[in-house]
Tab-separated table of C-alpha atoms in Angstrom:
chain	number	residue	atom	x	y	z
A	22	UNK	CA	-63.742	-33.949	-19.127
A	23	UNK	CA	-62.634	-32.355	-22.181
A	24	UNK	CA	-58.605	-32.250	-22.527
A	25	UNK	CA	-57.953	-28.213	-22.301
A	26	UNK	CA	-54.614	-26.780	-23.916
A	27	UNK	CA	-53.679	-23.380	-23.366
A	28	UNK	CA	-50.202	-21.414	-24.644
A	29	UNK	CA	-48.013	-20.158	-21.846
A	30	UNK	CA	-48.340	-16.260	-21.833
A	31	UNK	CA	-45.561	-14.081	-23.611
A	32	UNK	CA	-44.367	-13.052	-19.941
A	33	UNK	CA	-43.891	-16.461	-18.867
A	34	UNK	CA	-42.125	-17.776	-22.245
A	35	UNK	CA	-39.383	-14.634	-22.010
A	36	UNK	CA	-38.713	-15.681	-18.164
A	37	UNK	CA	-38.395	-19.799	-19.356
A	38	UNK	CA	-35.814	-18.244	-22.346
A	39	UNK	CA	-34.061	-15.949	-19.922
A	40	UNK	CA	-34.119	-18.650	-17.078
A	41	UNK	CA	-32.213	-20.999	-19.838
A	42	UNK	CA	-29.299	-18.787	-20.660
A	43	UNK	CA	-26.377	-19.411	-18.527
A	44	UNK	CA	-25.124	-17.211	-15.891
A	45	UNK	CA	-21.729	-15.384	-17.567
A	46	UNK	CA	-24.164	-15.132	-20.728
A	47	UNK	CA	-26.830	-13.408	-19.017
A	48	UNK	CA	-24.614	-11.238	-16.924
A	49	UNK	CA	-23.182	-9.794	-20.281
A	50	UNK	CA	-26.302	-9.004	-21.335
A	51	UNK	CA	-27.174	-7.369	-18.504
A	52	UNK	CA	-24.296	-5.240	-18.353
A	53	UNK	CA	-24.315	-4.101	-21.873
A	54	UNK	CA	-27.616	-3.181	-21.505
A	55	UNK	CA	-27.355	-1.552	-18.038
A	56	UNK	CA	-24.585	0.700	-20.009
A	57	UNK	CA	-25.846	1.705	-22.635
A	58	UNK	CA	-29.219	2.696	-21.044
A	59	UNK	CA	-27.014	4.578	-18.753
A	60	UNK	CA	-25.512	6.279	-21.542
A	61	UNK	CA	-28.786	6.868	-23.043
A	62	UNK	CA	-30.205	8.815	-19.790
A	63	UNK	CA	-27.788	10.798	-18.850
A	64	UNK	CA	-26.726	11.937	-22.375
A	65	UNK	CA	-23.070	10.278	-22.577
A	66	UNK	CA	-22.178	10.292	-26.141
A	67	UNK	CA	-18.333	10.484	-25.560
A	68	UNK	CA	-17.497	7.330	-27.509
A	69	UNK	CA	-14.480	8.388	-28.361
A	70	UNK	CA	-12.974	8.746	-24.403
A	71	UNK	CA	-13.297	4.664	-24.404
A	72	UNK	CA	-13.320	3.263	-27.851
A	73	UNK	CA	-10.601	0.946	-29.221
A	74	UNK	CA	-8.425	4.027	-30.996
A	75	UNK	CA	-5.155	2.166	-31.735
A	76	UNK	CA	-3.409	6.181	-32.055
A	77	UNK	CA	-4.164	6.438	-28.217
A	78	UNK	CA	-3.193	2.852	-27.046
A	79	UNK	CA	0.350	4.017	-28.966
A	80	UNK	CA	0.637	7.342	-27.468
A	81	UNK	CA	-1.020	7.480	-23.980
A	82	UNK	CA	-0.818	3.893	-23.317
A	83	UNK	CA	-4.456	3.542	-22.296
A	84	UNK	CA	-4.893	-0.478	-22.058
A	85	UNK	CA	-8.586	-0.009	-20.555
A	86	UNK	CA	-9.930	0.842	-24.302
A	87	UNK	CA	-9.020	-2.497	-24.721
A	88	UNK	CA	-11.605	-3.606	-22.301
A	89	UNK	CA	-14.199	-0.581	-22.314
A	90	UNK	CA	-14.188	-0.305	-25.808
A	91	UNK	CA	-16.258	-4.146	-25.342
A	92	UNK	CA	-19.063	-3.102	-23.200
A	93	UNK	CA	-20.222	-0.155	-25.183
A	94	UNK	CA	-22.341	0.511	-27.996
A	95	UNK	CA	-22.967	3.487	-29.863
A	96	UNK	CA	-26.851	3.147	-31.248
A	97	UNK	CA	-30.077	0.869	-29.807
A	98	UNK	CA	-29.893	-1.582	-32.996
A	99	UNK	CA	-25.822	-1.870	-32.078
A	100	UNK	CA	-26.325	-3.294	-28.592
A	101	UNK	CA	-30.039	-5.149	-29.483
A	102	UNK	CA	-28.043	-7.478	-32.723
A	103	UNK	CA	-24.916	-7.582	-30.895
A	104	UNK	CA	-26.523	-9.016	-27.629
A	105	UNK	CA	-29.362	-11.506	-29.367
A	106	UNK	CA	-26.788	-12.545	-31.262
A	107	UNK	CA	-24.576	-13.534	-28.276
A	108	UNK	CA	-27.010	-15.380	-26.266
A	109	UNK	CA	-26.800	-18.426	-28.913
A	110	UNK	CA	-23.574	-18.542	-28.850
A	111	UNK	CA	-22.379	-17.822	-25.724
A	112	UNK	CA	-24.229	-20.262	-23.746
A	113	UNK	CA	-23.482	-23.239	-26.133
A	114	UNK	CA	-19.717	-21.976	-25.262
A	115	UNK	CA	-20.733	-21.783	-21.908
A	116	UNK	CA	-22.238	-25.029	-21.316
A	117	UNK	CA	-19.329	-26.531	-22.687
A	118	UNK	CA	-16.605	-24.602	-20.823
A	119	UNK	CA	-17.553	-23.515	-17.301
A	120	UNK	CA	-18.744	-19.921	-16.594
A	121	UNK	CA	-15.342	-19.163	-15.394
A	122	UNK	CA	-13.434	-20.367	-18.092
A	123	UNK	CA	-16.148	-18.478	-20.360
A	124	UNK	CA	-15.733	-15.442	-18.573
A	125	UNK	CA	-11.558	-16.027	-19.305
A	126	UNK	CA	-11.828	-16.810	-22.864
A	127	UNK	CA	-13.826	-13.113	-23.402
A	128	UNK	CA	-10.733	-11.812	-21.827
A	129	UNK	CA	-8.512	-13.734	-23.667
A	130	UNK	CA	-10.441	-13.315	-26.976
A	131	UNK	CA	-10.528	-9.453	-26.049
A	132	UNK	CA	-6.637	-9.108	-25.562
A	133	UNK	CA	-5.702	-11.061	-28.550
A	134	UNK	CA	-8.666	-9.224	-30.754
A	135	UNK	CA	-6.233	-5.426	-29.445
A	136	UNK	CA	-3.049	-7.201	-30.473
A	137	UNK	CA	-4.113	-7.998	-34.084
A	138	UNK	CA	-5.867	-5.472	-34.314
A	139	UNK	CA	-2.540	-2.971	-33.545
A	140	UNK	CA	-0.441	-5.073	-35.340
A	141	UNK	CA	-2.278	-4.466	-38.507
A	142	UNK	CA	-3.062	-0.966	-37.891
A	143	UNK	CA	0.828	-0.135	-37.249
A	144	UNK	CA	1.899	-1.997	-40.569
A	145	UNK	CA	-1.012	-0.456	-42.679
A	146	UNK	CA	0.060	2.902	-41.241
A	147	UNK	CA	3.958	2.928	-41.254
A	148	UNK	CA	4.709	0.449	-44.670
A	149	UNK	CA	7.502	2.372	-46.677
A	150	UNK	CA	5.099	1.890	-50.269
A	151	UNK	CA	1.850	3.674	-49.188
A	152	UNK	CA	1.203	4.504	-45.661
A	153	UNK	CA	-2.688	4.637	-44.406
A	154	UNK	CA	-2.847	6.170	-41.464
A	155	UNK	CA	-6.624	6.106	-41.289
A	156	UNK	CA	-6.271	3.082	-39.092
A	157	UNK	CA	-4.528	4.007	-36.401
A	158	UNK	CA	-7.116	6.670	-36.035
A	159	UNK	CA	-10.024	4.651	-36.272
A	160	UNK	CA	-12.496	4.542	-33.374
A	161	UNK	CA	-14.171	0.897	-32.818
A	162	UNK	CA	-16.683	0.018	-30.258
A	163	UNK	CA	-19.097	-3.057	-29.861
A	164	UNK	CA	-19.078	-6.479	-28.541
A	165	UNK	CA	-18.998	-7.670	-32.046
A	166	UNK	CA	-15.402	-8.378	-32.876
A	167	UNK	CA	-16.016	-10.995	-29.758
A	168	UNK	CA	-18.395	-12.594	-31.308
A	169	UNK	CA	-16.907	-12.908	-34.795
A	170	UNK	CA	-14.351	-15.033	-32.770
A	171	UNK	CA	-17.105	-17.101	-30.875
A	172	UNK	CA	-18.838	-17.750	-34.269
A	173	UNK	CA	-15.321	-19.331	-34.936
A	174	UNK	CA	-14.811	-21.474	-32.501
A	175	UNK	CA	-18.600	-22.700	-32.509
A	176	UNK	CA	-18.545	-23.434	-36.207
A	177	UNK	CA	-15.360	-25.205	-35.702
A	178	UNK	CA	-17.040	-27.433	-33.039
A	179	UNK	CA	-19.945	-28.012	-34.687
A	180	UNK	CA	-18.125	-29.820	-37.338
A	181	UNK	CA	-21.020	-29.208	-39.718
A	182	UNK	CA	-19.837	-29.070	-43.421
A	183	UNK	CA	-22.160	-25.894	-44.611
A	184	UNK	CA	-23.321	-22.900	-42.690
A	185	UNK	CA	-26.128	-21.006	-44.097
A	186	UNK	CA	-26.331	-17.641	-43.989
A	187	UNK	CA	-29.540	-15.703	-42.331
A	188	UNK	CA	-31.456	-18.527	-44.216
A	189	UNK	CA	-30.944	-17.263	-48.154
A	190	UNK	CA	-28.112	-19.399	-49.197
A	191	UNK	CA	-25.271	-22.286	-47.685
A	192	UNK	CA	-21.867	-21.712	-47.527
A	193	UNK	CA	-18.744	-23.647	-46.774
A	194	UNK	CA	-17.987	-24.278	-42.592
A	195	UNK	CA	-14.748	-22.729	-43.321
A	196	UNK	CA	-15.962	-19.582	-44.683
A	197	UNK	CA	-19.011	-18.752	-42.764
A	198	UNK	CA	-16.561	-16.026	-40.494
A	199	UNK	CA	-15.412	-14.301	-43.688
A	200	UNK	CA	-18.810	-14.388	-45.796
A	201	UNK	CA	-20.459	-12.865	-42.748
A	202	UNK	CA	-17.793	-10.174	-42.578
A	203	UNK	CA	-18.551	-9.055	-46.018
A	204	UNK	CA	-21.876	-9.376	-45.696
A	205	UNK	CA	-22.367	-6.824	-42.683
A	206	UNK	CA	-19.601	-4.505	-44.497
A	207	UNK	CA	-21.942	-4.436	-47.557
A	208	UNK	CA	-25.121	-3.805	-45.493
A	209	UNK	CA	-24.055	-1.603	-42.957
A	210	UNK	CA	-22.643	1.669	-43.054
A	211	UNK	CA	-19.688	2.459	-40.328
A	212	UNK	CA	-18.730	-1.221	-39.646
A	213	UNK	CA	-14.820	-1.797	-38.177
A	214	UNK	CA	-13.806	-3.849	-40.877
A	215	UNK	CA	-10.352	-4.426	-39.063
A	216	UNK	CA	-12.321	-5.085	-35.698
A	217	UNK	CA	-14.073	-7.946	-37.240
A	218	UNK	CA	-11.232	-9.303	-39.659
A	219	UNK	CA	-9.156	-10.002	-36.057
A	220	UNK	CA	-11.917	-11.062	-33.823
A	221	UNK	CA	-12.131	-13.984	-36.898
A	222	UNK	CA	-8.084	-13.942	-36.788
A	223	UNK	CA	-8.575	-14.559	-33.068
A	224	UNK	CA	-10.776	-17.319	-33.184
A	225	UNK	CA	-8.870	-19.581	-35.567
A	226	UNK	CA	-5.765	-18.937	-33.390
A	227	UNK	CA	-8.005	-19.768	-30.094
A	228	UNK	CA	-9.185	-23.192	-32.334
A	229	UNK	CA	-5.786	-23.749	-33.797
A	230	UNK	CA	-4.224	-23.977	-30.135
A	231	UNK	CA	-1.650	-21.058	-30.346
A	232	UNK	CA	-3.048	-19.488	-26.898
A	233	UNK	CA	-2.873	-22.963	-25.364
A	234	UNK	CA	-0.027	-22.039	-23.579
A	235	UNK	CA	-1.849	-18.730	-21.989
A	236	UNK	CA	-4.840	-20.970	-20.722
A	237	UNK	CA	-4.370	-21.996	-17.268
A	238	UNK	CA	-5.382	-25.812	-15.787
A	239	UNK	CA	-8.611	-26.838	-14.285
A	240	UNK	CA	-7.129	-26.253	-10.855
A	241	UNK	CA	-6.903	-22.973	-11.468
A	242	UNK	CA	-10.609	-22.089	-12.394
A	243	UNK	CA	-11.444	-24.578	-9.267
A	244	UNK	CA	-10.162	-22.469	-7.194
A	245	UNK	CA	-11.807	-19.263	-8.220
A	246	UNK	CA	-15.147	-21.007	-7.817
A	247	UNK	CA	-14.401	-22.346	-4.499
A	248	UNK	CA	-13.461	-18.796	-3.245
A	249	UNK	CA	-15.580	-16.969	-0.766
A	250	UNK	CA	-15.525	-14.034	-2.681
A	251	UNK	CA	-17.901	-15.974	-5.513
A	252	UNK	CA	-19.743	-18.342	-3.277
A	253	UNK	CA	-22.804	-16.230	-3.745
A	254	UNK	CA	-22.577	-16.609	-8.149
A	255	UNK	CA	-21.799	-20.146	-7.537
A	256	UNK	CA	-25.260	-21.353	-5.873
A	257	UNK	CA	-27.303	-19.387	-8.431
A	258	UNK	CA	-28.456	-22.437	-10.541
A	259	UNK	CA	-27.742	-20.560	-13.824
A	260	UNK	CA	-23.808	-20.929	-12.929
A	261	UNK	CA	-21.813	-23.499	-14.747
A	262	UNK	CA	-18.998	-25.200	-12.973
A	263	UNK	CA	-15.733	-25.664	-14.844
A	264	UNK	CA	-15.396	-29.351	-13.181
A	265	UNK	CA	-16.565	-31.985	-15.229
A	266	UNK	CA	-15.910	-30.499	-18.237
A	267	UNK	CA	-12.994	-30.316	-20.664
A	268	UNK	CA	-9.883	-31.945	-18.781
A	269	UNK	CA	-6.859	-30.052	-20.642
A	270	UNK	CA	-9.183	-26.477	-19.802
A	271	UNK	CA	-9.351	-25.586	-23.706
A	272	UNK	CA	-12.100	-26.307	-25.800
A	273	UNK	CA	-10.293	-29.195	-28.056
A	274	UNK	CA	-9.625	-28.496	-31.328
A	275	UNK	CA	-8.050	-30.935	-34.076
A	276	UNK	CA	-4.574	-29.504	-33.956
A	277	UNK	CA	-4.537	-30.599	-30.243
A	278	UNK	CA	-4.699	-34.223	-31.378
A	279	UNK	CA	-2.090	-33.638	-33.716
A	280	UNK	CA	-4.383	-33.760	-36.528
A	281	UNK	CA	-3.756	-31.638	-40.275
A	282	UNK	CA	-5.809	-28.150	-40.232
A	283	UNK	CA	-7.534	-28.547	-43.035
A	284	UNK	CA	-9.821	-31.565	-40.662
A	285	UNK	CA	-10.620	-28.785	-38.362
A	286	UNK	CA	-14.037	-28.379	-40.297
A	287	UNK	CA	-14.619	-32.016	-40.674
A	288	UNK	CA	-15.454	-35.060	-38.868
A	289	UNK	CA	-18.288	-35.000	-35.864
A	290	UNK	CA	-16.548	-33.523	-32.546
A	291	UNK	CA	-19.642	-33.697	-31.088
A	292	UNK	CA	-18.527	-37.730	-30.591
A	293	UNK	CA	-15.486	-36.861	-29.192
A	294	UNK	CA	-17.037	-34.000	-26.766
A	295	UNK	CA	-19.566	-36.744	-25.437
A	296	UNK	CA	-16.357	-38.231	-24.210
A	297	UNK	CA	-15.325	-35.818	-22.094
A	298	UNK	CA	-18.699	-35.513	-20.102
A	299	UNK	CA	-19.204	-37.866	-17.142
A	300	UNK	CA	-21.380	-40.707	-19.012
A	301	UNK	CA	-23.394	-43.417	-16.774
A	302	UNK	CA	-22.232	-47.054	-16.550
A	303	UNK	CA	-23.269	-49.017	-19.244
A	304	UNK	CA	-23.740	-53.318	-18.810
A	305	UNK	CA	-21.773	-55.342	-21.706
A	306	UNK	CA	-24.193	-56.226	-24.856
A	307	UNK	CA	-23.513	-59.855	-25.374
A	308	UNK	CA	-21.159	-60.665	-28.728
A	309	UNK	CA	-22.929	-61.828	-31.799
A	310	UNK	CA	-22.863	-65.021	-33.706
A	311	UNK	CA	-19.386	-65.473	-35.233
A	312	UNK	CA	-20.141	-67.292	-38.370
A	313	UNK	CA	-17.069	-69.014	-38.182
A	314	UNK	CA	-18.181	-71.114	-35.429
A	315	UNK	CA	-21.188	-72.353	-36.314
A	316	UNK	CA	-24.131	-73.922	-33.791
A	317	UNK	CA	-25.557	-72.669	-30.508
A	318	UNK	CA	-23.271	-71.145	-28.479
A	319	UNK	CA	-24.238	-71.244	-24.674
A	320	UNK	CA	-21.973	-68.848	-21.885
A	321	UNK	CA	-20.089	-70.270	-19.542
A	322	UNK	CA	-22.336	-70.828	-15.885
A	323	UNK	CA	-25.268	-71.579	-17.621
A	324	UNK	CA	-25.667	-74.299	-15.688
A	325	UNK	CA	-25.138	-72.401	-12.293
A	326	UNK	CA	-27.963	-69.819	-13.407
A	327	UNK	CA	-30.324	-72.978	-14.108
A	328	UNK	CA	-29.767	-74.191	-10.831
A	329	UNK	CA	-30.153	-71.154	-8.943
A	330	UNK	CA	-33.247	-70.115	-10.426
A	331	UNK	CA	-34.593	-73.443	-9.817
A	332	UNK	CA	-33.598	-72.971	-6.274
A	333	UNK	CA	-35.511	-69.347	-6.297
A	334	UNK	CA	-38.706	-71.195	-7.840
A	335	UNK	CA	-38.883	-73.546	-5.001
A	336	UNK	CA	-38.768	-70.356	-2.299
A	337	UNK	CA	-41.106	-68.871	-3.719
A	338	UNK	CA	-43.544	-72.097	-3.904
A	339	UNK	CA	-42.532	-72.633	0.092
A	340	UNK	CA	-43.416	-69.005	0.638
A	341	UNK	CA	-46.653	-69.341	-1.138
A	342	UNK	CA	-49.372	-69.180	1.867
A	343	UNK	CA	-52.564	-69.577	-0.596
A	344	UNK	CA	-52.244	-73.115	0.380
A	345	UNK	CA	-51.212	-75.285	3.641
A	346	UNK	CA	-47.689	-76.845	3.531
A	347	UNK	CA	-46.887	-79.314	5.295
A	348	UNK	CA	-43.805	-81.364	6.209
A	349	UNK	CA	-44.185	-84.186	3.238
A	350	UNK	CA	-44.743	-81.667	0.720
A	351	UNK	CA	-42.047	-79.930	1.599
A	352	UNK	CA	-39.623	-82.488	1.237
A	353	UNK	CA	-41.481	-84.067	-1.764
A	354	UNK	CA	-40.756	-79.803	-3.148
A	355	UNK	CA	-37.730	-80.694	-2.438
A	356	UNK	CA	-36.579	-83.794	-3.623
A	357	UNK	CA	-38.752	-82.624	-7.368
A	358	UNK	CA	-36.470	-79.577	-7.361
A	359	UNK	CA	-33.712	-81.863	-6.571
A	360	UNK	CA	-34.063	-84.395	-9.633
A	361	UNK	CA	-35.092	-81.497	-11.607
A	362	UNK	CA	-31.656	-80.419	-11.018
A	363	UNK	CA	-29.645	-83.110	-11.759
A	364	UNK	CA	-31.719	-83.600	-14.817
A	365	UNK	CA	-31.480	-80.111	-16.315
A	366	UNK	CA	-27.518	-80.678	-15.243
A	367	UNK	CA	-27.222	-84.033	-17.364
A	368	UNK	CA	-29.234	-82.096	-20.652
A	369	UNK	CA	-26.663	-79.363	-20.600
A	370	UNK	CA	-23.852	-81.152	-20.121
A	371	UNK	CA	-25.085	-83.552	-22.889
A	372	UNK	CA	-25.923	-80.410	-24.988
A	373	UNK	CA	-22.675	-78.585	-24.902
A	374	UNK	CA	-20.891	-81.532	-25.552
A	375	UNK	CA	-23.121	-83.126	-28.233
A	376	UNK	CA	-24.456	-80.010	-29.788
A	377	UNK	CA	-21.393	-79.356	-31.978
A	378	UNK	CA	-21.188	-82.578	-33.017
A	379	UNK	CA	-18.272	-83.847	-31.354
A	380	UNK	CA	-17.887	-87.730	-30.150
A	381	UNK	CA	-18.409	-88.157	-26.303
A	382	UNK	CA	-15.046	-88.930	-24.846
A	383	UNK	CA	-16.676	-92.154	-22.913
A	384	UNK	CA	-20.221	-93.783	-23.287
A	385	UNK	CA	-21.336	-94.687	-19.911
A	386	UNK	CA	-23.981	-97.545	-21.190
A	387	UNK	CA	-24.063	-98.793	-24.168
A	388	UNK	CA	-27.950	-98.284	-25.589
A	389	UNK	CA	-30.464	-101.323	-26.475
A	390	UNK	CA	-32.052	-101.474	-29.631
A	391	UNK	CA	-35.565	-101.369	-28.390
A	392	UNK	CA	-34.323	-98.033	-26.638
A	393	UNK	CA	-32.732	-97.092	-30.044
A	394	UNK	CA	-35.892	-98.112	-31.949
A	395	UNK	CA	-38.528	-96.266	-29.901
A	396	UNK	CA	-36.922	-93.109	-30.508
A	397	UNK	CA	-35.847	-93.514	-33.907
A	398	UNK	CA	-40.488	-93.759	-34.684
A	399	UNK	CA	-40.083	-90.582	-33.107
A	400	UNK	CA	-37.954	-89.039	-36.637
A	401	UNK	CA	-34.652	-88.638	-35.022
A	402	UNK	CA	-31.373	-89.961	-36.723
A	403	UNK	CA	-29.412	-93.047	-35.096
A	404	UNK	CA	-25.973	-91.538	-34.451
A	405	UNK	CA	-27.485	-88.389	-32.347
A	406	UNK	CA	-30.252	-91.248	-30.670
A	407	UNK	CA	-27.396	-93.812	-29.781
A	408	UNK	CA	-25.144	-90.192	-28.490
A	409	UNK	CA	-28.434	-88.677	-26.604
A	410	UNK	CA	-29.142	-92.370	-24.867
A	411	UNK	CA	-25.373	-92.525	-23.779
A	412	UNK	CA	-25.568	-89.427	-22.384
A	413	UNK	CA	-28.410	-89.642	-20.562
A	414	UNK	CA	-27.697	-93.645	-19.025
A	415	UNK	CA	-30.011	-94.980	-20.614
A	416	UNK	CA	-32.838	-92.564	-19.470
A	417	UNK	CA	-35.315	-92.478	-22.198
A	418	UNK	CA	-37.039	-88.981	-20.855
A	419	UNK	CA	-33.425	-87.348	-20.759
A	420	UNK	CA	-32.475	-88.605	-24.116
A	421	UNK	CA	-36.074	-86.933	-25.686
A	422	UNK	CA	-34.846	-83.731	-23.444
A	423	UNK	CA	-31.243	-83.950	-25.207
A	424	UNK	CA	-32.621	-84.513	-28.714
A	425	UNK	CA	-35.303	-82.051	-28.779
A	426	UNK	CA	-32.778	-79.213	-27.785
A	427	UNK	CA	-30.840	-80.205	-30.392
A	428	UNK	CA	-33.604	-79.929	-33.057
A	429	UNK	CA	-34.021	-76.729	-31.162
């Protein structure tokens, strides 16, 4: 039969990628998309009711354009780039943190991105030498200044050396963020410059550990998951628990281990991540030759494994039924496996005594010279002959068994 290879249809390889994107990853997708096609049908075009406008924050105190001002986009290739481009990123993030935590960090990331973002559009707007109050009335909107800071903390995980950017030309890990936020400033027209500039400020203070003290323990993400209220998201096999992951609940970062910043963009963390996932049990690889002790080394219980497999050879010869045992053979089995034994015990010992070339503590018979003779026609030397005959008691069979290991 010929082999016959066909290509999965275009329907079935978007469900496989959409089946491999993680469940918070996915559900932001699906919500930004859901909202702006919303938007779209019904003709809302009020951007400006719940944009980030740092003026109305000020005045009116409305927090929720913090939070809005995420979720909506204001043109079809906005929310398209902005969402393809978080799928990458998010689930690596998500895979490594948890869909909970995930789901916390966008909030976090979120809140801090409003903070810097006011902070810089108060000073810009209110310094004494030349105020620019185009800031604080400055209407941003997009999911982008989220990602700036996820492109961040990836890169800093990654611990690649060189990022290259859309494929044209390699830049420096360190500033991939800021040569992206040029880029899109030069090639798009009506880009938040500031909404970028502190979703990147964001990131390098998530990776930099100052919000370690806002992130919460592993207990406390546990508990959300184990809630009733969530016990439907949790089966769905494209949620990823928290437990298992990252034991201090932060993705680690160099300054965590007390390291200088300027290794954040070195080094392989991907070695150090592996350490934090559950890894199976791995057997001991025995030690190599140490070259300062020369010879053939042999473990300790060598003997005992000799003995027992010898034991396990016999079994299986009485538990052979191609043939009829009977009672002599058995016992002659026996009494062969028994010699065999002792035999194999007196080589060993003989071996890991004689093998170094150390002098026997006590010669048990002293060897003849016909003994001594017949195995020095066989081109072994006289010291290890007269050593391999002691050892064996004057066995001549043992002695050839002791002497050819050694040449061994």
């Amino acid at each position: 039969m010929p082999n016959i290879v066909s290509e999965a249809g275009l329907q079935t390889r978007a469900g496989q990628w959409w089946d491999s994107i993680p469940f918070l990853t996915s559900a932001v997708v699906i919500v930004c998309g859901v909202i702006y096609l919303i938007c779209l049908l019904v003709g809302y075009d009020s951007f400006y009711e719940v944009c980030f406008l740092p003026e109305a924050i000020v005045s009116h105190f409305q927090v929720y354009r913090i939070y809005t001002s995420i979720i909506f986009h204001g043109s079809l290739l906005h929310v398209l780039f902005n969402m393809l481009a978080l799928v990458p990123l998010g689930s690596e993030l998500e895979r490594i943190m948890g869909s909970i935590r995930m789901l916390y960090t966008i909030i976090l990331l979120a809140t801090s991105n409003a903070i810097f973002h006011l902070i810089i559009a108060l000073v810009v707007a209110h310094n004494p030498f030349h105020p620019f109050e185009h800031l604080m009335n400055e209407c941003a909107i997009g999911f982008s200044g989220i990602l700036f800071s996820m492109i961040v903390i990836e890169t800093s995980l990654s611990g690649v050396q060189s990022r290259s950017v859309f494929g044209l030309f390699n830049v420096p890990a360190k500033w991939y963020a800021f040569i992206l936020l040029v880029v899109f400033q030069l090639l798009m027209t009506n880009v938040s410059l500031l909404g970028h500039l502190c979703g990147i400020l964001s990131g390098f203070a998530y990776t930099f550990g100052l919000f370690n003290f806002l992130i919460p323990g592993p207990s406390f993400y546990t508990a959300i998951e184990s809630s009733s209220w969530l016990a439907s998201c949790v089966r769905r096999p494209k949620f990823i628990l928290c437990s298992g992951g990252n034991p201090s609940a932060y993705i680690p970062t160099y300054t965590a281990q007390n390291s200088s910043s300027g290794a954040l963009f070195s080094g392989n963390i991907w070695r150090n991540l592996s350490s934090w996932m559950p890894q199976r049990g791995t057997t001991a690889q025995p030690a190599q030759d140490d070259p300062r002790f020369p010879g053939r080394g042999r473990t300790l219980g060598s003997v005992q494994n000799t003995a027992v497999n010898s034991d396990s050879n016999l079994q299986a010869r009485l538990l052979d039924n191609s043939r009829p045992t009977s009672p002599s053979d058995i016992a002659a089995a026996v009494a062969g496996e028994r010699l065999s034994n002792e035999r194999q015990l007196q080589v060993n010992d003989a071996v890991a005594v004689g093998a170094g070339g150390y002098p026997l503590p006590q010669m048990p018979q002293v060897a003849s010279e016909e003994q001594i003779q017949k195995l020095l026609s066989m081109g072994f030397e006289r010291t290890q002959v007269e050593v391999a005959i002691a050892a064996a008691d004057g066995d001549l069979n043992v002695a050839v068994e002791i002497l050819m290991s050694q040449q061994g």
